[in-house]
Coordinates of C-alpha atoms in Angstrom, one line a residue:
M1 CA -26.4 116.8 16.0
A2 CA -27.2 119.1 13.1
N3 CA -25.6 117.9 9.7
S4 CA -26.4 120.8 7.5
S5 CA -23.3 122.2 7.8
L6 CA -21.4 119.3 7.0
S7 CA -20.4 118.3 3.3
P8 CA -23.0 116.0 2.2
L9 CA -22.2 112.6 1.4
G10 CA -24.3 110.5 -1.4
A11 CA -25.1 111.9 -4.8
T12 CA -25.6 116.0 -4.7
L13 CA -27.0 117.6 -7.9
T14 CA -25.2 120.7 -8.4
A15 CA -25.8 123.5 -11.1
N16 CA -23.5 121.7 -13.6
G17 CA -23.9 118.0 -12.7
A18 CA -23.4 116.0 -9.7
D19 CA -21.1 115.3 -6.8
F20 CA -20.9 112.2 -5.5
A21 CA -19.2 111.4 -2.0
I22 CA -19.0 108.2 0.4
W23 CA -16.8 107.2 3.3
S24 CA -14.2 104.5 3.7
S25 CA -11.5 104.8 6.3
T26 CA -9.9 101.6 5.0
A27 CA -10.5 101.2 1.3
E28 CA -7.9 102.1 -1.0
K29 CA -9.6 103.0 -3.9
I30 CA -13.3 103.6 -4.6
E31 CA -14.9 103.6 -8.2
L32 CA -17.9 105.3 -9.2
C33 CA -19.7 103.4 -11.8
L34 CA -22.6 104.8 -14.0
F35 CA -25.1 103.1 -15.7
D36 CA -27.8 103.3 -18.4
D37 CA -30.4 100.7 -19.7
T38 CA -27.7 98.7 -21.7
G39 CA -25.4 98.7 -18.6
E40 CA -22.3 100.3 -17.4
T41 CA -21.5 103.4 -19.3
A42 CA -18.5 105.0 -17.6
R43 CA -16.2 104.1 -14.2
H44 CA -14.2 107.3 -12.3
T45 CA -11.8 106.9 -9.5
L46 CA -12.8 109.4 -6.3
A47 CA -10.1 111.7 -4.8
R48 CA -9.5 110.5 -1.1
G49 CA -9.8 113.3 0.9
E50 CA -10.1 114.3 4.5
N51 CA -11.6 112.0 7.4
G52 CA -11.9 109.0 4.9
I53 CA -14.5 110.8 2.2
H54 CA -13.4 109.7 -1.1
H55 CA -15.4 112.3 -3.7
I56 CA -15.7 113.7 -7.3
P57 CA -17.6 115.7 -9.0
L58 CA -19.1 115.1 -12.1
P59 CA -20.7 117.5 -14.9
G60 CA -23.5 116.7 -17.1
I61 CA -24.9 114.5 -14.4
T62 CA -28.8 114.8 -14.1
A63 CA -31.5 113.4 -12.1
G64 CA -32.3 109.7 -13.0
Q65 CA -28.7 108.6 -13.4
R66 CA -28.0 105.5 -12.0
Y67 CA -25.1 104.4 -10.1
G68 CA -23.0 101.9 -8.0
F69 CA -19.7 101.8 -6.4
R70 CA -16.7 99.6 -6.3
A71 CA -14.3 99.2 -3.5
H72 CA -10.7 98.2 -3.9
G73 CA -8.3 96.8 -0.8
P74 CA -7.6 93.4 1.0
Y75 CA -9.9 90.7 1.0
D76 CA -9.1 89.2 4.3
P77 CA -12.2 88.2 5.8
D78 CA -10.1 86.3 8.8
H79 CA -9.2 90.2 9.6
G80 CA -12.6 91.8 9.0
L81 CA -11.8 93.2 5.5
W82 CA -13.9 92.1 2.5
F83 CA -12.8 94.3 -0.1
D84 CA -14.1 92.6 -3.6
A85 CA -13.9 95.2 -6.2
A86 CA -16.2 92.6 -8.4
K87 CA -19.4 93.3 -5.9
L88 CA -21.0 96.3 -6.8
L89 CA -21.9 98.4 -3.9
V90 CA -24.9 100.1 -3.1
D91 CA -24.6 103.8 -1.6
P92 CA -25.2 104.1 2.0
Y93 CA -27.0 107.1 1.0
A94 CA -28.8 106.3 -2.1
R95 CA -32.2 108.0 -2.0
E96 CA -34.2 105.6 -4.6
L97 CA -33.1 102.3 -6.6
D98 CA -34.1 100.9 -9.5
R99 CA -35.3 97.6 -8.5
P100 CA -35.9 95.7 -5.6
F101 CA -32.9 93.4 -3.7
R102 CA -33.1 89.6 -4.7
H103 CA -31.0 87.1 -3.3
D104 CA -28.3 85.1 -5.2
V105 CA -25.5 83.2 -4.3
R106 CA -22.8 85.4 -6.5
L107 CA -23.5 87.6 -3.7
M108 CA -21.7 85.5 -1.6
R109 CA -19.1 84.5 -3.4
F110 CA -15.6 86.4 -3.8
G111 CA -14.2 87.6 -7.4
E112 CA -18.2 87.3 -9.2
D113 CA -19.3 90.3 -10.3
T114 CA -22.8 91.0 -9.1
A115 CA -23.5 94.2 -11.3
D116 CA -26.2 92.7 -13.2
I117 CA -28.4 91.9 -10.0
V118 CA -27.5 94.5 -7.3
P119 CA -30.0 97.8 -7.3
K120 CA -28.7 100.7 -8.8
A121 CA -29.0 104.0 -6.9
I122 CA -30.8 106.9 -8.7
V123 CA -29.7 110.6 -8.4
T124 CA -32.4 112.7 -7.2
A125 CA -33.1 116.2 -6.6
Q126 CA -34.0 116.8 -3.1
T127 CA -37.9 118.5 -2.4
K128 CA -38.3 119.5 0.6
T129 CA -42.1 119.5 2.0
K130 CA -43.8 121.8 4.7
V131 CA -43.2 120.1 8.2
T132 CA -46.1 121.1 10.5
S133 CA -46.1 119.9 14.3
P134 CA -46.5 116.3 14.4
K135 CA -50.3 114.9 14.2
F136 CA -50.0 112.4 16.5
Q137 CA -49.2 113.2 20.4
P138 CA -48.4 110.7 23.2
G139 CA -51.8 109.1 24.5
G140 CA -53.3 108.5 21.0
F141 CA -54.1 105.5 19.2
V142 CA -51.1 104.0 16.8
Y143 CA -52.5 101.6 14.0
E144 CA -49.1 99.2 13.0
V145 CA -49.6 98.3 9.3
A146 CA -47.6 96.1 6.8
V147 CA -48.3 98.1 3.8
R148 CA -48.7 94.9 1.3
P149 CA -50.8 92.8 3.4
F150 CA -52.8 95.5 4.4
T151 CA -54.1 96.4 1.5
M152 CA -53.4 93.4 -1.3
L153 CA -57.3 92.2 -0.7
H154 CA -58.9 95.2 -0.1
P155 CA -61.7 95.4 -2.8
D156 CA -62.3 99.3 -3.7
V157 CA -58.2 99.7 -3.9
P158 CA -57.4 99.2 -7.8
E159 CA -55.5 96.3 -8.5
H160 CA -52.8 98.7 -9.8
Q161 CA -52.1 100.0 -6.5
R162 CA -52.9 97.0 -3.8
G163 CA -49.3 96.6 -2.2
T164 CA -48.2 99.7 -2.4
I165 CA -48.0 103.1 -0.1
A166 CA -50.0 105.1 -2.5
A167 CA -53.2 102.9 -1.4
L168 CA -52.9 104.0 1.6
A169 CA -54.2 107.5 0.7
H170 CA -57.4 105.5 -0.8
P171 CA -60.7 107.2 0.1
A172 CA -61.8 103.7 1.5
I173 CA -58.8 103.0 3.7
I174 CA -59.0 106.7 5.2
A175 CA -62.6 105.8 5.9
H176 CA -61.8 102.6 7.7
L177 CA -58.9 104.3 9.5
K178 CA -61.2 107.1 10.7
T179 CA -64.0 105.0 11.7
I180 CA -62.1 103.2 14.3
G181 CA -60.5 106.5 15.3
V182 CA -56.5 106.1 14.2
N183 CA -54.3 108.9 15.4
A184 CA -51.0 107.7 13.3
I185 CA -50.4 104.6 11.4
E186 CA -47.1 103.0 11.9
L187 CA -45.4 101.7 8.7
M188 CA -43.6 98.6 9.0
P189 CA -40.2 98.9 7.4
I190 CA -40.7 100.4 3.9
T191 CA -37.2 101.0 2.9
A192 CA -35.5 98.3 0.5
W193 CA -34.6 95.2 2.3
I194 CA -33.3 91.6 0.8
D195 CA -34.5 87.8 1.5
E196 CA -32.8 86.0 4.1
R197 CA -30.6 83.4 2.4
H198 CA -32.7 80.8 3.7
L199 CA -35.7 82.0 2.1
P200 CA -35.5 81.3 -1.3
P201 CA -34.7 77.6 -1.3
L202 CA -37.8 77.3 0.6
G203 CA -39.8 79.4 -1.9
L204 CA -40.7 82.0 0.7
T205 CA -39.7 85.5 1.0
N206 CA -39.7 88.4 3.8
G207 CA -43.0 90.3 3.3
W208 CA -42.5 92.6 6.3
G209 CA -39.2 94.0 5.4
Y210 CA -37.0 93.9 8.8
N211 CA -33.9 93.1 6.8
P212 CA -32.5 96.6 5.4
V213 CA -29.7 97.0 2.8
A214 CA -30.3 100.8 2.3
F215 CA -31.7 103.1 5.1
M216 CA -33.2 106.2 2.9
A217 CA -34.3 104.3 0.0
L218 CA -37.7 103.1 -0.1
D219 CA -38.4 99.7 -1.8
P220 CA -39.5 100.2 -5.3
S221 CA -41.4 97.0 -4.6
L222 CA -43.9 99.0 -2.2
C223 CA -43.4 102.6 -3.5
P224 CA -43.1 102.4 -6.9
G225 CA -43.6 106.1 -7.1
G226 CA -40.5 106.8 -5.0
M227 CA -40.2 109.8 -2.3
N228 CA -43.2 111.3 -4.2
E229 CA -45.7 108.8 -3.7
L230 CA -44.7 108.7 0.2
R231 CA -45.1 112.8 0.4
D232 CA -48.1 112.8 -1.2
T233 CA -49.5 109.7 1.0
V234 CA -48.5 111.4 4.0
A235 CA -50.0 114.8 3.0
K236 CA -53.5 112.9 2.5
L237 CA -53.6 111.3 5.8
H238 CA -52.4 114.9 7.7
A239 CA -55.3 116.4 5.9
E240 CA -57.5 113.6 7.8
G241 CA -55.8 114.2 10.7
I242 CA -53.7 111.1 10.9
G243 CA -49.9 111.0 11.2
T244 CA -47.3 108.6 9.8
V245 CA -44.7 106.8 11.9
L246 CA -41.8 105.2 10.2
D247 CA -40.6 101.8 11.6
L248 CA -37.1 101.7 10.9
V249 CA -34.2 99.1 11.1
F250 CA -31.0 100.3 12.2
N251 CA -29.7 97.3 14.3
H252 CA -28.7 95.4 11.6
T253 CA -28.5 95.0 7.6
G254 CA -29.4 92.3 5.5
E255 CA -25.8 91.7 4.8
S256 CA -26.3 89.4 7.7
D257 CA -23.4 87.2 9.2
R258 CA -20.0 86.3 7.7
Y259 CA -21.5 83.8 5.3
G260 CA -23.9 86.7 3.9
A261 CA -23.8 89.0 1.0
T262 CA -21.5 92.0 -0.1
L263 CA -23.9 94.6 -0.9
S264 CA -22.9 98.0 0.8
M265 CA -21.2 98.5 3.8
R266 CA -19.7 95.5 4.4
G267 CA -17.8 96.0 1.1
L268 CA -17.2 99.7 2.0
D269 CA -15.9 99.6 5.5
N270 CA -16.9 96.3 7.6
L271 CA -14.7 97.1 10.5
S272 CA -16.4 100.6 11.0
Y273 CA -19.9 100.0 9.9
Y274 CA -20.3 96.8 12.2
R275 CA -19.8 96.0 15.8
H276 CA -17.2 93.2 16.1
M277 CA -15.7 91.1 19.2
P278 CA -12.8 92.7 20.8
D279 CA -9.6 91.3 19.4
A280 CA -10.8 89.0 16.7
P281 CA -11.9 91.3 13.9
D282 CA -13.5 87.9 12.0
V283 CA -16.3 87.6 14.4
L284 CA -19.4 89.8 13.9
V285 CA -21.3 90.5 17.1
N286 CA -24.6 89.1 17.0
D287 CA -26.9 91.2 19.5
T288 CA -29.7 91.3 17.3
G289 CA -30.2 87.2 16.4
T290 CA -29.9 88.2 12.2
G291 CA -25.8 88.0 12.2
N292 CA -24.2 91.4 12.3
T293 CA -25.2 94.4 14.7
V294 CA -24.5 97.6 13.6
A295 CA -22.1 100.2 15.0
C296 CA -24.3 102.9 15.6
D297 CA -21.8 104.5 18.3
H298 CA -19.5 105.2 15.1
P299 CA -19.5 108.7 14.3
V300 CA -19.7 107.9 10.3
V301 CA -23.0 105.7 11.3
Q302 CA -24.3 108.1 13.8
R303 CA -24.4 110.5 10.9
L304 CA -26.1 108.4 8.6
I305 CA -28.9 107.5 10.9
I306 CA -29.3 111.1 11.5
D307 CA -29.2 111.7 8.3
T308 CA -31.8 109.1 7.2
L309 CA -34.4 110.7 10.0
R310 CA -33.8 114.2 8.9
H311 CA -34.3 113.0 5.4
F312 CA -37.8 111.6 6.0
V313 CA -38.7 114.8 7.9
S314 CA -37.6 117.2 5.6
E315 CA -38.8 115.4 2.1
A316 CA -42.0 113.7 3.5
G317 CA -43.4 115.4 6.2
I318 CA -42.8 112.1 8.7
D319 CA -44.4 112.6 12.3
G320 CA -42.1 110.3 13.8
F321 CA -40.4 107.2 14.4
R322 CA -40.3 103.7 15.7
F323 CA -37.0 102.0 16.2
D324 CA -36.3 98.3 16.0
L325 CA -34.1 96.5 18.6
A326 CA -33.7 100.1 19.7
P327 CA -31.0 99.2 22.5
V328 CA -28.6 99.1 19.6
L329 CA -28.7 102.6 19.0
G330 CA -27.7 103.0 22.5
R331 CA -24.6 100.6 22.8
T332 CA -21.0 101.0 22.8
A333 CA -18.1 98.7 23.5
N334 CA -19.2 98.8 27.0
G335 CA -23.2 98.2 26.9
F336 CA -26.1 100.3 26.8
V337 CA -25.9 103.9 27.4
R338 CA -29.2 105.3 27.6
D339 CA -28.2 109.0 27.4
G340 CA -25.1 109.2 24.8
G341 CA -24.4 108.7 21.5
T342 CA -26.6 108.4 19.1
L343 CA -30.0 108.5 21.2
S344 CA -29.0 111.8 22.4
A345 CA -27.9 113.1 19.0
I346 CA -31.7 112.4 17.8
L347 CA -33.1 114.0 20.5
A348 CA -30.7 117.0 20.1
D349 CA -31.3 117.4 16.4
D350 CA -33.0 120.6 15.3
V351 CA -35.2 119.0 12.4
L352 CA -36.1 116.0 15.2
A353 CA -37.0 117.6 18.1
D354 CA -40.6 117.7 17.9
R355 CA -40.9 114.1 16.3
I356 CA -42.6 111.2 18.1
M357 CA -40.0 108.7 19.3
I358 CA -41.0 104.9 19.6
A359 CA -38.4 102.4 21.1
E360 CA -38.9 98.6 20.8
P361 CA -36.6 98.6 24.6
W362 CA -34.9 95.1 23.8
D363 CA -32.5 93.2 21.9
I364 CA -30.8 89.8 22.9
G365 CA -27.0 91.1 23.5
P366 CA -25.8 91.5 27.1
G367 CA -27.9 93.7 29.3
G368 CA -30.3 94.3 26.0
Y369 CA -33.5 94.6 27.7
Q370 CA -33.9 98.1 28.2
L371 CA -37.6 98.8 29.1
G372 CA -38.0 102.0 30.9
N373 CA -34.5 103.2 30.4
F374 CA -34.6 105.1 27.1
P375 CA -34.4 109.2 27.7
P376 CA -37.6 110.7 27.6
P377 CA -39.3 111.9 25.6
F378 CA -39.1 108.2 23.6
L379 CA -42.0 106.3 23.9
E380 CA -41.3 102.5 24.5
W381 CA -43.3 99.1 23.7
N382 CA -44.6 97.6 27.2
D383 CA -44.0 93.8 26.5
R384 CA -44.5 93.8 30.7
A385 CA -48.1 94.9 30.7
R386 CA -48.8 93.0 27.6
D387 CA -48.1 89.8 29.0
D388 CA -49.6 90.6 32.4
L389 CA -52.7 91.5 30.4
R390 CA -52.7 88.2 28.6
R391 CA -52.2 86.4 31.8
Y392 CA -54.7 88.1 33.7
W393 CA -57.7 87.4 30.9
R394 CA -56.2 83.9 30.5
G395 CA -57.0 83.4 34.2
D396 CA -53.9 83.1 36.1
Q397 CA -54.1 83.6 39.6
S398 CA -53.6 86.7 41.7
L399 CA -53.0 89.3 38.8
T400 CA -55.6 92.0 40.3
G401 CA -52.9 94.3 41.1
T402 CA -50.8 93.8 38.1
L403 CA -54.0 94.6 36.2
A404 CA -54.3 97.5 38.3
S405 CA -50.8 98.7 37.3
A406 CA -50.9 98.4 33.9
L407 CA -54.3 100.4 33.6
A408 CA -52.3 102.8 35.8
G409 CA -49.5 103.5 33.1
S410 CA -47.0 101.0 34.6
S411 CA -45.3 103.4 36.9
E412 CA -43.1 100.8 38.4
I413 CA -41.4 100.8 35.2
F414 CA -41.4 104.7 33.6
S415 CA -41.5 106.6 36.9
R416 CA -37.6 105.0 37.9
H417 CA -35.6 108.2 36.4
G418 CA -38.1 110.5 38.4
L419 CA -40.8 110.6 35.9
T420 CA -44.3 111.1 36.7
A421 CA -45.6 110.1 33.1
T422 CA -45.6 107.1 31.4
R423 CA -44.0 106.9 28.1
S424 CA -45.6 103.2 27.8
V425 CA -46.7 102.0 24.7
N426 CA -49.3 99.3 25.6
F427 CA -50.2 96.3 23.3
L428 CA -52.0 93.2 23.4
A429 CA -50.2 91.8 20.0
A430 CA -47.8 93.1 17.3
H431 CA -46.6 91.8 14.3
D432 CA -44.5 89.6 15.9
G433 CA -46.3 87.0 17.4
F434 CA -49.9 86.0 17.5
T435 CA -52.5 87.9 16.1
L436 CA -55.1 89.1 18.7
M437 CA -57.5 86.3 17.3
D438 CA -54.8 83.8 17.3
L439 CA -54.2 84.9 20.8
V440 CA -57.7 83.3 22.1
S441 CA -57.8 80.2 19.5
N442 CA -54.6 78.8 20.2
Q443 CA -52.4 77.6 22.8
H444 CA -49.7 76.5 20.8
K445 CA -47.6 78.1 17.7
H446 CA -48.0 76.5 14.2
N447 CA -45.3 77.8 12.3
E448 CA -45.2 74.6 10.0
A449 CA -45.5 76.7 6.7
N450 CA -42.3 78.8 7.5
G451 CA -39.7 75.6 6.5
E452 CA -38.2 75.3 10.0
N453 CA -40.4 72.2 11.6
N454 CA -42.1 74.9 13.7
R455 CA -38.7 75.8 15.7
D456 CA -39.1 79.2 15.1
G457 CA -41.1 82.0 16.9
H458 CA -41.6 82.4 20.8
G459 CA -42.9 79.3 22.4
E460 CA -44.5 81.2 25.3
N461 CA -47.7 83.4 24.1
F462 CA -49.7 83.2 27.2
S463 CA -52.3 82.3 25.1
W464 CA -55.5 80.0 25.4
N465 CA -57.6 78.7 22.9
N466 CA -61.5 78.7 24.5
G467 CA -61.5 74.8 24.6
F468 CA -60.4 73.9 20.8
E469 CA -56.8 74.7 19.1
G470 CA -57.0 76.6 16.1
A471 CA -59.5 77.2 13.6
T472 CA -63.1 75.7 14.1
D473 CA -67.1 75.6 13.0
N474 CA -68.3 75.5 16.7
E475 CA -70.4 78.5 17.3
T476 CA -70.0 78.7 20.8
I477 CA -66.1 78.3 20.8
L478 CA -66.4 81.0 18.1
E479 CA -68.4 83.4 20.2
N480 CA -66.5 82.7 23.3
R481 CA -63.2 83.7 21.4
R482 CA -65.1 87.1 19.8
R483 CA -65.9 87.7 23.8
D484 CA -62.6 87.6 24.5
V485 CA -60.8 89.7 21.8
I486 CA -63.6 92.3 22.7
A487 CA -62.4 92.3 26.6
L488 CA -59.0 92.3 25.5
L489 CA -59.5 95.4 23.3
S490 CA -61.3 97.0 26.0
T491 CA -58.8 96.6 28.8
L492 CA -56.1 98.0 26.1
F493 CA -58.2 101.1 25.0
V494 CA -58.8 101.9 29.2
S495 CA -54.9 101.7 29.7
R496 CA -52.7 105.0 30.6
G497 CA -50.4 105.2 27.7
T498 CA -50.6 105.0 23.8
V499 CA -52.4 102.6 22.3
M500 CA -51.3 100.3 19.6
L501 CA -53.4 97.8 17.6
T502 CA -51.9 96.0 14.8
A503 CA -53.9 96.0 11.1
G504 CA -56.7 93.6 11.2
D505 CA -56.6 93.0 15.1
E506 CA -59.8 95.1 15.4
G507 CA -61.7 92.8 13.1
G508 CA -60.2 89.2 14.4
R509 CA -58.1 88.8 11.5
S510 CA -56.2 85.4 11.9
Q511 CA -52.9 83.8 10.7
G512 CA -53.8 80.0 11.4
G513 CA -51.5 80.2 14.7
N514 CA -48.5 81.4 12.9
N515 CA -46.7 83.5 15.4
N516 CA -43.7 84.4 13.1
A517 CA -45.2 84.9 9.9
Y518 CA -42.5 87.3 8.4
C519 CA -42.1 85.0 5.4
Q520 CA -45.4 84.7 4.3
D521 CA -46.2 87.2 1.8
N522 CA -49.5 85.6 1.0
A523 CA -52.9 84.6 2.1
I524 CA -51.6 84.0 6.0
T525 CA -50.6 87.7 6.1
W526 CA -53.0 89.9 3.6
V527 CA -55.7 91.3 5.4
D528 CA -58.9 89.8 4.3
W529 CA -61.2 92.2 4.3
A530 CA -64.2 90.5 3.5
K531 CA -63.7 88.3 6.7
L532 CA -63.1 90.7 9.1
D533 CA -66.3 90.9 12.1
P534 CA -68.0 94.1 11.9
A535 CA -69.0 93.8 15.4
I536 CA -65.1 94.0 16.7
I537 CA -64.5 96.5 14.3
A538 CA -67.8 98.8 15.7
H539 CA -66.4 97.8 19.2
T540 CA -63.2 98.9 18.7
A541 CA -64.4 102.4 17.4
F542 CA -66.4 102.8 20.5
L543 CA -63.5 102.3 22.6
S544 CA -61.4 104.7 20.6
G545 CA -64.8 107.4 20.7
L546 CA -64.4 106.9 24.6
R547 CA -60.7 107.9 24.7
K548 CA -61.6 111.0 22.7
R549 CA -64.6 112.0 24.6
F550 CA -63.0 111.0 28.4
P551 CA -59.5 112.8 28.5
A552 CA -58.9 110.8 31.3
L553 CA -58.5 107.5 29.3
A554 CA -55.7 108.9 27.2
D555 CA -53.9 110.8 29.5
T556 CA -50.3 109.8 30.2
A557 CA -49.7 111.0 33.7
F558 CA -49.6 108.2 36.3
L559 CA -52.6 107.0 38.4
T560 CA -51.8 107.8 41.8
G561 CA -55.1 107.3 43.8
R562 CA -54.5 110.9 44.8
G563 CA -58.1 112.1 43.4
D564 CA -57.7 110.7 39.9
V565 CA -58.9 107.3 40.6
E566 CA -60.7 104.8 42.8
W567 CA -60.5 101.1 42.6
F568 CA -63.5 99.0 44.2
S569 CA -65.0 95.3 44.6
A570 CA -67.8 93.8 42.8
S571 CA -69.7 95.1 46.5
G572 CA -68.7 98.7 45.7
E573 CA -66.6 99.2 48.4
I574 CA -62.9 100.5 48.4
M575 CA -60.6 97.6 47.6
T576 CA -59.2 96.3 50.9
V577 CA -55.6 94.4 51.0
E578 CA -57.3 91.5 51.0
D579 CA -59.2 92.0 47.9
W580 CA -56.0 92.7 46.1
E581 CA -54.2 89.7 47.0
R582 CA -57.1 87.3 46.4
G583 CA -55.9 84.5 44.1
D584 CA -59.3 84.0 42.4
A585 CA -60.7 87.6 42.3
S586 CA -62.2 88.0 38.8
T587 CA -63.7 91.5 39.2
L588 CA -62.4 94.6 39.6
T589 CA -63.8 98.2 39.2
M590 CA -61.9 101.0 38.3
V591 CA -63.5 104.8 38.8
L592 CA -61.8 107.7 36.9
S593 CA -62.7 111.6 37.2
T594 CA -62.8 113.1 34.0
P595 CA -64.1 116.0 31.9
D596 CA -66.9 114.5 29.6
R597 CA -66.3 116.5 26.0
T598 CA -69.7 115.5 24.8
T599 CA -71.5 117.4 27.4
R600 CA -68.8 119.7 28.7
H601 CA -69.3 118.6 32.3
H602 CA -67.1 116.9 34.7
V603 CA -68.1 113.5 35.0
R604 CA -67.1 110.0 36.8
I605 CA -66.6 107.0 34.5
A606 CA -66.4 103.5 36.0
V607 CA -65.0 100.3 34.0
L608 CA -66.0 97.1 35.5
F609 CA -63.7 94.2 34.8
N610 CA -65.0 90.6 35.0
R611 CA -62.8 87.9 33.7
G612 CA -64.9 85.1 35.4
H613 CA -67.4 82.6 33.6
D614 CA -70.1 83.6 35.5
N615 CA -72.6 86.4 35.7
I616 CA -71.5 89.0 38.5
E617 CA -73.5 91.6 40.1
A618 CA -71.5 94.6 41.0
R619 CA -72.6 97.8 42.9
L620 CA -71.5 101.3 41.4
P621 CA -70.2 103.5 44.5
G622 CA -72.3 106.6 44.7
N623 CA -75.5 107.7 42.7
N624 CA -76.6 109.0 39.2
W625 CA -75.0 106.0 37.0
Q626 CA -76.0 105.4 33.5
A627 CA -74.5 102.5 31.7
L628 CA -72.6 103.8 28.3
A629 CA -74.0 101.2 26.6
C630 CA -78.0 101.2 26.9
G631 CA -78.3 104.6 29.1
G632 CA -80.6 104.3 32.3
A633 CA -80.0 105.2 35.9
I634 CA -78.3 102.5 37.8
D635 CA -76.8 101.8 41.2
R636 CA -75.7 98.1 40.3
M637 CA -74.9 96.4 37.1
M638 CA -74.8 92.9 36.2
L639 CA -71.4 91.7 34.6
P640 CA -71.8 89.3 31.6
P641 CA -68.7 86.6 31.8
R642 CA -65.6 87.5 30.2
S643 CA -66.3 91.4 29.8
V644 CA -65.3 94.8 30.6
S645 CA -68.3 97.3 31.0
F646 CA -68.9 101.2 31.0
C647 CA -71.0 103.6 33.1
I648 CA -70.3 106.9 33.8
E649 CA -72.0 109.3 36.9
T650 CA -72.9 112.6 36.0

């Protein structure tokens, strides 16, 4: 679906002014309101044209003009109609806003004017950038970043720049990304969002951004320099060989449920932009857990989504996108459809065809768990592998085969539609849940600071605490936790597919056991660079270097056992059925055949796992093995407790 041939929506500068166009099939009248620093300066009624597009050309408009809309029609929430001309509405195609959103009870009250509190859209000139092939390719290392928490405490970033997208281009930040071998940063939402209405009374704010209002507009608090700031940052990362992926939320908006705010799409055409229960227009479908679900199969919504993606590629050179609760993009009135509607339109679009697409393949609606079912080349977050790897290292029984399956690319999941390569994004921790260090430091979540009496967040995390719950000064426990994090990282980086780390996990960052820290824009989530563990960072860099040196580790083809991988027991013998089925097995050796980009020879690399709590001697199959850590010829290796070791055979 290429939209370049369609008349543009939003505000478009012309030779003598600007054209304003907005869509609503049900509004009786839409007014354009113009603003300057003193307030509203003019109001114009738009002409309704074909297909529900309301339009007006205005001479004399220049870049920087602020504006909003008011929509007239019946206010009848019981029939899904929320027209309220007192509400200033943000253009769904707004490309820049003059201020961040803030919650206010007037946004939810009929008849109360909101012009003084709702952000105004800003007319902007569209600036195309040179778009190159994505810097990131499947099999690489994705680094998930929340812009503000990642940069707020960095000692080398100037204070005025901390918490902004520009900070990501600072030489100290780029140096860290290159040290640990990042191929692409995945930016958690940077488009404009609003706090959930229960947060202000608790004195909390949403620090993650998964509650959007305007899909295209960058949040002014994160990106005060607007699109120029994002474009410049992406270009500087590209110059260092690092791609940028945007995490976008198209599944719901901050207008929330029936009791939420009227800010944009609700006030323009609630029945079209959002999904409702059949024969119950007053009931919003809640496949997202946030109160509303965007109707992504509606042609106008689909166009908005495609136009948004094209906007970020064309104007900033973005390499790809991660889609939050992505099954919503494939939902129709009859459920999830993998090869229709918006998902197919994304893949068919000429501007988007080569971009990296990543799905979070679940929502909470009927049939919402769709891991493995997205159309290629979509990559998918693999929570099955995440949980299996956690359970393996926790010590759960009979998981040797499960470990091997995850290492081999989860073919039982990703081959079901006849594919021969994995589309898995393997991860052990993400923004949502425990940090990697908290995973080995807590058996239970500790979300008391969120103000919901610890009821929020996942209850089952497949975690363990190494003998003490939470923070401790016990050096033995701390060393055991560090050891477990290093073993988990090692396992992740030798798994087939794309790998992902959340910022700070490469250095042992903790959130004090909070596994739902979206509302903690404070020291709980801010990366304390002074406390990051240099040993874990160095090991992450080592692991990333292994994937670059030995291509087999970053390959996406499924491991089949036909010349590409062999599995051995600690005795150095090929694994038997009995070995695979032993409930108490604590070791496994994976041997891969691979080119060595350092020596330019073909070698075998052995990855030896010991999840037990004792030293175990493991024999290596064949001859001329060398331990990567220390060198020297060996034919057997002493595996330390709770460890992953590496050898090569030349």
